[in-house]
Structure formats: structure tokens, C-alpha cells
């Protein structure tokens, strides 16, 4: 199954990034990865709108909240759904106001696929409600 | 008789008629001698009383002086800040320690209101404590943040006690104990636990996603390619190893901070240890966009603990990769005068001068947490390992130009032992 839009995974840890890609690609979602916020902004300007961004918070060069603030300032990306994937529940409060969902690390496959299904297709929307607030 | 009265007038006390009767003379002399004796006795008793009173007074004065000296000593030499204040809370006397804690002069404090030593947010709470004493409570104590003249605010335990005469409040005694160090340790501990939990969750994420994902796909009848399967299972294996190494690092740090570092020295080649460590972190460096260039002519032999030296090298490399901003990293290894010397140089964000001293402290991180993870133990471990070997580690850094860490390790090889170094090789 292919999707009209891809999912952008912004994550500095290569192993986490790869595992997110594996899980999402196995469900047929095209995945683009970026190692930090700055790289993600470059990818977006080249590739255009993704259907969803999975965003880590703590990253070198440009952190998740810095990325999110800049992203929302660009009119064409002001509505792109962003789901934060982070181990810090408290520190991400401000960023969560600018995002559409939050998945706490260590993330489960069900939570990721529910978010992906909710924003990028209809698959797996019956999965558990671990991706809190992920429904559009 | 006329003569008798005249005699009394000018000071006589008795008279005898002539011809003098010897019996009468004896009797009268006896009476006067007895009177004189009694007067002398009274005088002596009075003198004794006066001297006893003087002695008592002197003793009381001495005791008062001693008591005052003792109070003065206790007041001035106590390891806590002490002040006396009026019932309304104005300082009338403060010890030097309190002035030191608040980084001001004792004179400056006199006449100031108790709550004014608190940080803005704490002043109301201190005033409330004062009010409680004014309304009859005898003691009130608690932790407050106090303002200091120069540095940032400090944490202190503030104890107020009331001196009363009857029910009237006569004076307040204020005791201030600086607990900033304890508070900082508590905070460090909390931060450390939060960071440790985060660090452990990082490898747990790929472990869980890969394992769950594969179970799910295989259960659905998917037949992943052999190489994909191998890669994903390897990723699970790698994550498990990462968790194991994190747990070991945590245990190791608690062992290192417990005091002496136990070394198992053997003759090793420092260049080989460093090159091995570089090979191990090569993929992390590549992911961060950095290359690692090693300059050495090796081998450099010494009596060192291979695991500990590897740990120190790995931490320094990890640090350079993490803060190296994707720029090249240079490692130089040399030997001079019985001491091996290696340096790790990055060209990243660098460290501000004021923060350079802190980086070897436990749990210290000068980089903001939102960008960089890590326990904040790495450089502390480097220092402890290097110092246990009798060596030293120094750091040079400039913001936006990068950092260089230089480690010096005495070789500890007996004199005369052939130690090969680039210099020696040149002469050979």
C-alpha cells in the first residue's frame, strides 16, 4: 500500500530513527528521516508537505521545540500534523501546544501506527489509544 | 564636780577621785580594756565582711566576664550565622559568619529588618515566621532562599527563637545555616535520576519497536527478506548491548565515586588502545558527520589498566563527537620524559571560560539538555581514571572554536625498560 504523502521522522539517534522507519515502512508508509530540526526544515523545503511529522525533542544543532516554533511560522507548514516522540513528559509541555499528539518513549508500535493511521490513512485506527490526542 | 564635767566635755570617758583607790583603778582599767577589745573585734569583723563582700563581687564580675566571653566566643565562632534582633525583627547584633553567608558586612546588617535578608519570593514566609513568634510561639524554623550581595541566592535553614521575660518578648535569636551544598547535591541527584531514566529509554525504543514490529509482521504472515530480518534482529541485539553498557557505566560511576579506583596494570600499548577505541566509535562519528584523524607513530608502552584507559579514551572521543558539530576530530599521541601524552581536539561549540572548571565535576553538563543527552559523568570518569594512574587531564576551549582535552599518563615502566616512542625511533 502506498500513500500520497510521506511521513517525516526527525530523530537524532540513528537506531531509533531506523526502527521508526522499519515499522512505518512495513505498513507501507514512505518515510523520510532527518537527524535534527535544521535538517528537517531543509527536507521540508525540498520535498513539500508530509502527511505527518514524528518529532524527537532533544537533538543537537536544532532541538524539537526550536524546529516546531520555526515550522509553525511558515504558513504552508502551519497545519502539518506533528506528533512528538519523547521520553520527557514534562519538559515538552510548551511544544505539545504546537503539536497534534505525543508518544512517550519507549514508543510502542501500536501508538505509532495509530498516529500514522489517523493522519496518513485509515489503517490501524482500531489500535489502542496510546497515541494520546493523535486523532485528527 | 565642775572639773569632771569639763573633763567629759573635752573627751574624758571617766574619772577617779584622789586619793586613788587601787581597786577602783583596776576595775575601771579592766572595763576599758574589755571595751577596747570588743571595739577591735567589731572592727576586725567589719573588715572581714567588707573583704568577703569584695571577693564575692569580684568573683561575680569574673564569672559574668567569663560568661560574656563564652557567649561572645560561641556567637562569633559558631559554624552558623547568629543574630540578635528586636521583638519587631530589627538586627541589633550579628556574627561575622552571618555576614559571610550573606556576603555583606556585619555593620550593614545592623538595623535591617529580618525578612529583608530573604529572596523576594521568601520574604513573606519569613515575615510570617516572625509574626508567629510575636504572637507567642517560642520557636519557628524552616528552609528559605536568602539573598546575597554578590552571588546567586543561597539555601539556608532559618531558626527563630524568642527570649521572653514573663510573657513579654524581649529579644529574637536568629540562627542561619547555609545548606546550599546539600540542596545542590539533592538537585544533582534528582537531575541525574531523570537523565539516567532518559538514557535508558533511548535504546529501549528501537529494542521495543523492532521486536514488536517483527512479531506483528511475522504474525500477520509477512515474509521479510533475510537481510532485512538480520539487520532488524541485529538492531535489537545492539540495543540490548547499549542498555547493558549504560547500566555498567552507572555501576562503574558509583564505584569510582566511592573512593579509590582499582587499577589492574599491565604493559600495554597506548596507541593500540586509542586506535581500537577510535574504530569502535567510528560509526557514531560518521553519523554525526565527523571524521577522526589519529596522529601517532606508536607503539607507546606503559603500565596501565587497559580497560580504564579505554574508558577514558572512549569518553573523550564520545564527548568530541557529541559536541564536535560534525567537524573533524584530531587525536594526537606522543611520549616525552617517561610520560605518554594524548590529546583529543574538536572544532565544535566549545566551552565558555567560566564553565571550563566545572566540566570535570560529577553530573556537570555545560551544554543545554534540550540538545545533548548524557549522564554528565563522562569527563568526571576521565579525570578519576587518569589521576588514579598518577596522571592529569587538562582542557582548553574557546566558544565556537572547539575544545582540546590533553591527558598525561606516566608510563610507570622501570628505568632502562625500552620504551619506544616517535622520538626514540628517530634516533634508532
XYZ file of C-alpha atoms in Angstrom:
564
model
C 0.000 0.000 0.000
C 1.372 3.426 -0.874
C 0.411 6.817 0.415
C 0.123 10.120 -1.334
C 2.347 11.762 1.251
C 5.275 10.580 3.254
C 5.982 10.629 6.963
C 8.927 12.720 8.154
C 10.823 11.239 11.103
C 13.019 13.798 12.913
C 15.277 11.921 15.319
C 18.995 12.205 16.107
C 19.532 8.672 17.414
C 20.225 6.526 14.306
C 18.886 3.328 15.897
C 15.612 4.924 16.929
C 15.290 6.597 13.554
C 15.869 3.290 11.771
C 13.371 1.408 13.938
C 10.698 4.049 13.308
C 11.392 3.789 9.595
C 11.206 -0.031 9.660
C 7.890 -0.081 11.499
C 6.287 2.589 9.324
C 7.645 1.250 6.022
C 6.454 -2.259 6.849
C 2.961 -0.754 6.925
C 3.508 0.859 3.540
C 4.198 4.441 4.602
C 7.025 6.163 2.700
C 9.440 7.582 5.275
C 11.941 10.433 5.115
C 14.346 10.869 8.026
C 16.192 13.893 9.365
C 18.793 13.897 12.163
C 17.807 17.254 13.639
C 15.465 20.207 13.257
C 17.651 22.071 10.791
C 17.925 19.046 8.510
C 14.154 18.552 8.784
C 13.491 22.150 7.678
C 15.755 21.605 4.662
C 13.946 18.361 3.775
C 10.577 20.074 4.010
C 11.593 22.928 1.740
C 12.753 20.390 -0.848
C 10.015 17.783 -0.542
C 6.979 19.766 0.476
C 4.172 18.698 2.780
C 4.411 15.367 4.587
C 1.196 13.878 5.964
C 2.767 13.642 9.424
C 5.957 14.518 11.306
C 7.222 12.342 14.154
C 9.430 14.686 16.170
C 12.063 13.987 18.814
C 12.725 16.835 21.238
C 16.314 16.566 22.419
C 18.550 16.900 19.363
C 21.837 18.623 18.583
C 22.041 21.562 16.162
C 18.308 22.322 16.373
C 16.061 20.872 19.062
C 12.471 19.736 18.565
C 10.893 22.781 20.153
C 13.064 25.163 18.143
C 12.072 23.295 14.971
C 8.406 23.356 15.885
C 8.401 27.091 16.543
C 10.080 27.781 13.175
C 7.807 25.308 11.387
C 4.644 26.957 12.626
C 5.891 30.355 11.464
C 5.855 29.137 7.851
C 2.361 29.468 6.545
C 2.438 26.390 4.306
C 3.542 24.184 7.222
C 1.387 25.756 9.906
C -1.138 22.934 9.658
C 1.169 19.909 9.194
C 0.341 17.382 11.928
C 3.241 16.856 14.336
C 3.414 14.020 16.862
C 6.127 14.427 19.477
C 8.085 11.286 20.377
C 9.972 11.927 23.605
C 10.940 10.372 26.911
C 10.409 13.685 28.697
C 6.768 14.129 29.568
C 7.028 17.417 31.484
C 9.645 19.300 29.512
C 7.674 19.055 26.288
C 4.588 20.852 27.580
C 5.164 24.052 25.585
C 5.923 22.159 22.393
C 2.860 19.998 22.876
C 0.649 23.059 22.462
C 2.021 23.380 18.905
C 1.640 19.691 18.141
C -1.193 17.254 17.492
C -0.023 14.277 19.555
C 2.510 12.858 21.959
C 4.044 9.390 22.103
C 6.161 8.661 25.156
C 9.415 6.789 24.630
C 9.972 3.875 24.618
C 7.255 4.072 21.971
C 5.061 1.127 21.082
C 4.292 0.004 17.533
C 0.592 0.381 18.271
C 0.944 4.024 19.318
C 2.975 4.910 16.222
C 0.655 3.139 13.815
C -2.391 4.676 15.409
C -0.935 8.133 14.875
C 0.166 7.284 11.326
C -3.216 5.747 10.558
C -5.027 8.737 11.980
C -3.175 11.326 9.915
C -1.970 9.455 6.831
C -4.505 6.733 6.149
C -7.110 4.624 7.789
C -5.027 1.605 8.656
C -4.752 0.535 12.275
C -7.033 3.239 13.592
C -8.605 0.494 15.695
C -5.389 0.100 17.679
C -5.112 1.064 21.347
C -5.286 4.700 22.342
C -1.618 5.011 23.297
C -1.034 7.893 20.936
C -2.895 10.315 23.096
C -4.559 13.099 21.194
C -3.328 11.665 17.934
C -6.716 11.542 16.282
C -7.224 14.469 13.914
C 32.338 68.121 140.091
C 32.762 71.129 137.818
C 36.165 69.711 136.751
C 34.631 66.374 135.984
C 32.073 67.901 133.576
C 34.810 69.965 131.953
C 36.863 66.783 131.519
C 33.926 64.910 129.877
C 33.421 67.911 127.549
C 36.956 67.656 126.139
C 36.880 63.878 125.613
C 37.460 62.158 129.008
C 35.430 58.970 129.484
C 35.727 58.519 133.270
C 37.299 59.997 136.422
C 38.911 58.934 139.626
C 38.856 60.803 142.863
C 42.108 61.297 144.782
C 43.416 59.653 146.774
C 43.220 56.945 144.144
C 41.800 53.626 145.286
C 43.851 50.883 143.608
C 40.777 48.554 143.468
C 38.759 51.173 141.672
C 41.633 51.814 139.223
C 41.970 48.079 138.451
C 38.217 47.675 137.989
C 37.958 50.688 135.704
C 41.028 49.737 133.646
C 39.570 46.230 133.256
C 36.303 47.731 131.950
C 38.124 49.962 129.476
C 40.408 47.204 128.322
C 37.349 44.999 127.689
C 35.606 47.805 125.810
C 38.712 48.359 123.689
C 38.943 44.629 122.957
C 35.298 44.493 121.885
C 35.728 47.529 119.630
C 38.761 45.958 117.985
C 36.797 42.716 117.470
C 33.959 44.650 115.844
C 36.399 46.462 113.600
C 38.027 43.222 112.550
C 34.655 41.579 111.852
C 33.593 44.554 109.819
C 36.862 44.421 107.878
C 36.305 40.694 107.198
C 32.789 41.344 105.998
C 33.977 44.083 103.670
C 36.664 41.877 102.195
C 34.270 38.934 101.805
C 31.820 41.189 100.021
C 34.572 42.479 97.759
C 35.653 38.970 96.962
C 32.110 37.936 96.138
C 31.670 40.947 93.933
C 34.947 40.221 92.158
C 34.002 36.610 91.679
C 30.616 37.593 90.280
C 32.263 40.056 87.938
C 34.764 37.449 86.765
C 32.014 34.929 86.241
C 29.996 37.482 84.298
C 33.032 38.305 82.189
C 33.681 34.632 81.557
C 30.077 34.047 80.660
C 30.136 37.034 78.301
C 33.393 35.790 76.760
C 31.878 32.347 76.336
C 28.805 33.835 74.700
C 30.987 36.064 72.548
C 33.088 33.061 71.527
C 30.059 30.906 70.797
C 28.424 33.780 68.957
C 31.446 34.579 66.813
C 32.960 31.158 66.308
C 29.766 29.159 65.698
C 29.710 27.467 62.296
C 26.291 29.045 61.723
C 25.142 32.607 61.320
C 23.676 34.043 64.543
C 21.944 37.346 65.132
C 20.017 39.096 67.883
C 17.053 41.153 66.888
C 14.452 43.366 68.499
C 10.928 41.938 69.005
C 9.940 43.760 65.807
C 12.686 41.931 63.883
C 15.490 44.505 63.533
C 19.012 43.165 63.821
C 20.906 44.530 66.837
C 23.897 42.206 66.759
C 25.134 39.770 64.105
C 28.117 37.460 63.959
C 30.733 37.508 61.221
C 29.600 34.126 59.926
C 26.155 35.509 59.087
C 27.773 38.428 57.293
C 29.922 35.932 55.375
C 26.921 33.791 54.447
C 25.091 36.831 53.116
C 28.295 38.260 51.610
C 27.933 41.646 53.261
C 29.436 43.380 56.284
C 28.103 42.879 59.802
C 27.612 46.650 60.119
C 25.470 46.715 57.014
C 23.106 44.200 58.579
C 22.624 46.074 61.869
C 19.286 47.859 61.879
C 17.956 45.910 58.920
C 14.709 44.038 59.077
C 14.901 40.233 59.361
C 12.745 39.424 56.335
C 14.849 41.673 54.095
C 17.612 39.017 54.009
C 15.211 36.678 52.172
C 14.887 36.421 48.402
C 11.897 38.371 47.121
C 9.748 35.220 46.971
C 10.693 34.168 50.503
C 10.248 37.452 52.354
C 6.562 36.943 53.080
C 7.191 33.483 54.517
C 9.967 34.814 56.781
C 7.723 37.659 57.950
C 5.086 35.066 58.778
C 7.592 33.160 60.914
C 8.407 36.392 62.767
C 4.708 37.063 63.333
C 4.291 33.620 64.872
C 6.979 34.392 67.463
C 5.445 37.771 68.157
C 2.137 36.070 68.871
C 3.574 33.699 71.476
C 5.279 30.808 69.686
C 8.739 30.104 71.111
C 10.469 28.626 68.059
C 9.989 28.644 64.300
C 12.333 27.114 61.734
C 12.346 26.290 58.034
C 14.281 26.347 54.765
C 14.427 29.593 52.846
C 16.256 31.136 49.943
C 18.297 34.093 51.139
C 19.586 36.956 49.023
C 23.331 37.549 48.902
C 25.143 40.695 47.891
C 27.284 39.206 45.151
C 26.459 35.621 44.195
C 23.188 33.997 43.384
C 20.792 33.321 46.277
C 21.633 30.593 48.766
C 19.540 27.969 50.507
C 19.523 28.221 54.304
C 17.773 26.849 57.353
C 16.410 29.809 59.301
C 15.641 29.259 63.010
C 13.959 31.988 65.040
C 13.667 31.667 68.816
C 12.095 34.027 71.312
C 13.678 35.308 74.544
C 10.864 36.322 76.871
C 10.566 37.908 80.313
C 7.251 36.702 81.603
C 5.080 36.790 78.551
C 6.761 39.836 77.023
C 9.011 39.203 74.023
C 12.399 40.752 74.871
C 14.613 39.617 72.012
C 14.814 37.336 68.997
C 17.679 34.973 68.344
C 18.123 34.184 64.639
C 20.238 31.221 63.529
C 21.096 30.839 59.822
C 22.680 27.675 58.464
C 23.909 27.605 54.868
C 22.579 24.392 53.277
C 23.320 25.286 49.643
C 25.730 22.378 49.182
C 23.202 19.837 50.440
C 20.482 21.361 48.267
C 22.753 21.279 45.240
C 23.513 17.612 45.824
C 19.803 16.863 46.142
C 19.124 18.678 42.894
C 22.021 16.946 41.144
C 20.688 13.601 42.304
C 17.211 14.353 41.021
C 18.579 15.559 37.691
C 20.837 12.566 37.454
C 17.964 10.136 38.011
C 15.864 11.889 35.375
C 18.743 11.833 32.899
C 19.584 8.199 33.715
C 15.962 7.205 33.074
C 16.035 9.082 29.776
C 19.324 7.499 28.726
C 17.988 4.032 29.432
C 14.807 4.711 27.497
C 16.732 5.740 24.378
C 17.964 2.226 23.451
C 14.726 0.738 24.774
C 12.843 2.470 21.952
C 14.482 0.660 18.990
C 14.531 -2.549 21.021
C 10.802 -2.393 21.604
C 9.873 -1.125 18.138
C 11.951 -3.707 16.280
C 10.844 -6.627 18.453
C 7.174 -5.634 18.471
C 7.235 -4.768 14.776
C 8.761 -8.109 13.795
C 6.365 -10.082 15.995
C 3.471 -8.218 14.450
C 4.672 -8.646 10.860
C 5.516 -12.326 11.274
C 2.163 -12.975 12.986
C 0.441 -11.359 10.009
C 2.232 -13.802 7.711
C 4.749 -11.371 6.265
C 7.943 -12.901 4.951
C 10.653 -10.305 5.397
C 13.810 -10.663 3.371
C 16.650 -12.467 5.083
C 18.962 -9.442 5.101
C 16.200 -7.190 6.445
C 15.454 -9.705 9.170
C 19.131 -9.967 10.045
C 19.527 -6.196 10.189
C 16.487 -5.724 12.407
C 17.401 -8.520 14.810
C 20.948 -7.115 14.958
C 19.421 -3.781 15.882
C 17.612 -5.471 18.821
C 20.879 -7.066 19.853
C 22.692 -3.738 19.621
C 20.048 -2.000 21.734
C 20.310 -4.692 24.412
C 24.085 -4.198 24.478
C 23.659 -0.449 24.732
C 21.402 -0.887 27.756
C 23.901 -3.251 29.296
C 26.740 -0.806 28.772
C 24.676 2.050 30.241
C 23.924 0.001 33.346
C 27.599 -0.860 33.629
C 28.582 2.769 33.292
C 26.167 3.662 36.074
C 27.554 0.979 38.359
C 31.067 1.939 37.402
C 30.495 5.552 38.293
C 29.097 4.633 41.697
C 32.220 2.525 42.226
C 34.512 5.316 41.040
C 32.813 7.903 43.211
C 33.146 5.552 46.180
C 36.820 6.441 46.518
C 39.865 4.682 45.171
C 39.855 3.485 41.595
C 41.070 -0.075 41.483
C 43.622 -0.491 38.706
C 44.833 -3.695 37.104
C 48.011 -2.546 35.453
C 49.732 -4.427 32.703
C 52.125 -3.450 29.986
C 50.032 -2.126 27.117
C 50.438 -0.035 24.008
C 48.536 3.221 24.368
C 48.391 3.746 20.602
C 46.707 0.373 20.127
C 44.139 1.122 22.856
C 43.335 4.508 21.327
C 43.127 3.170 17.771
C 40.788 0.409 18.907
C 38.537 2.926 20.652
C 38.535 5.140 17.555
C 37.487 2.177 15.401
C 34.673 1.425 17.826
C 33.217 4.964 17.728
C 33.837 5.452 14.004
C 30.198 4.855 13.010
C 28.900 7.268 15.670
C 31.335 9.875 14.385
C 30.210 9.282 10.810
C 26.572 9.660 11.839
C 27.404 12.995 13.453
C 29.304 13.983 10.311
C 32.756 13.989 11.913
C 35.957 12.256 10.857
C 38.575 11.162 13.394
C 42.213 11.605 12.451
C 44.812 9.830 14.611
C 48.438 11.020 14.567
C 50.897 8.639 16.147
C 53.993 6.714 15.340
C 53.463 4.228 18.187
C 53.773 1.965 19.938
C 53.869 3.770 23.320
C 54.256 1.313 26.130
C 53.376 1.770 29.779
C 51.982 0.044 32.838
C 48.348 1.000 32.673
C 44.932 -0.571 33.231
C 43.760 -1.305 29.661
C 40.028 -1.219 30.496
C 40.245 2.046 32.433
C 42.411 3.755 29.823
C 40.000 2.589 27.132
C 37.138 4.011 29.183
C 38.834 7.410 29.477
C 39.681 7.487 25.756
C 36.165 6.397 24.767
C 34.608 9.093 26.940
C 36.811 11.796 25.453
C 36.025 10.612 21.917
C 32.317 10.414 22.715
C 32.457 13.928 24.054
C 34.219 15.224 20.944
C 31.666 13.530 18.681
C 28.753 14.846 20.703
C 29.928 18.453 20.858
C 32.031 18.451 17.669
C 29.279 19.905 15.450
C 30.099 17.425 12.682
C 33.585 18.850 12.187
C 36.831 16.841 12.047
C 38.253 15.462 15.289
C 42.018 15.144 15.779
C 43.736 12.714 18.120
C 47.492 13.096 18.753
C 49.588 10.623 20.719
C 53.166 11.214 21.875
C 55.715 10.351 24.539
C 58.175 12.560 26.366
C 60.234 12.184 29.538
C 58.602 8.996 30.752
C 55.098 10.344 30.205
C 52.654 9.473 27.467
C 50.574 12.354 26.251
C 47.491 12.236 24.072
C 45.037 14.894 23.064
C 41.532 14.888 21.597
C 40.621 18.066 19.743
C 37.235 19.002 18.300
C 36.107 22.120 16.459
C 32.603 22.343 17.866
C 30.697 24.679 20.117
C 33.461 24.943 22.725
C 33.069 25.819 26.365
C 32.936 29.276 27.925
C 35.909 30.090 30.140
C 33.938 30.241 33.360
C 32.474 26.823 32.732
C 35.731 25.057 31.929
C 36.420 24.264 35.590
C 33.038 22.647 36.109
C 33.178 20.117 33.302
C 35.146 17.537 35.283
C 32.609 17.621 38.101
C 30.187 14.785 38.503
C 26.824 15.263 36.753
C 28.070 18.525 35.267
C 26.999 19.433 31.800
C 27.598 22.853 30.419
C 25.579 22.122 27.285
C 21.816 22.620 27.389
C 19.925 19.387 27.995
C 17.454 20.020 25.188
C 20.263 19.494 22.688
C 22.533 16.963 24.327
C 21.719 13.880 26.320
C 24.136 12.039 28.590
C 24.671 11.347 32.264
C 27.166 14.153 32.691
C 29.575 11.590 34.130
C 31.962 11.109 31.214
C 34.616 13.732 31.926
C 34.449 13.087 35.673
C 35.312 9.454 34.977
C 38.175 10.534 32.692
C 39.691 12.642 35.444
C 39.347 9.971 38.100
C 40.850 7.268 35.887
C 43.739 9.483 34.771
C 44.509 10.666 38.304
C 44.431 7.091 39.595
C 47.219 6.399 37.096
C 49.204 9.292 38.557
C 48.494 11.420 35.513
C 46.467 14.527 34.820
C 43.921 15.807 32.347
C 43.633 19.402 31.250
C 41.165 21.146 28.990
C 41.478 24.049 26.620
C 38.474 25.564 24.957
C 37.151 28.624 23.260
C 33.483 29.185 22.381
C 32.734 28.315 18.733
C 36.329 27.179 18.167
C 36.114 23.825 19.904
C 37.832 22.096 22.767
C 41.001 20.137 23.359
C 41.497 17.644 26.157
C 45.044 16.642 26.977
C 45.819 13.546 29.043
C 49.245 12.840 30.510
C 49.970 9.341 31.774
C 53.308 8.454 33.423
C 54.455 5.172 31.889
C 55.464 3.639 35.265
C 57.887 1.355 33.475
C 61.128 0.682 35.390
C 64.050 2.803 34.186
C 66.017 1.178 31.417
C 62.980 -0.604 30.046
C 62.882 0.038 26.328
C 60.083 2.469 25.684
C 59.537 3.113 22.053
C 58.337 6.491 21.080
C 58.451 8.525 17.904
C 61.483 10.427 19.260
C 63.370 7.260 20.174
C 62.595 5.674 16.849
C 64.066 8.639 15.061
C 67.401 8.122 16.815
C 67.377 4.369 16.365
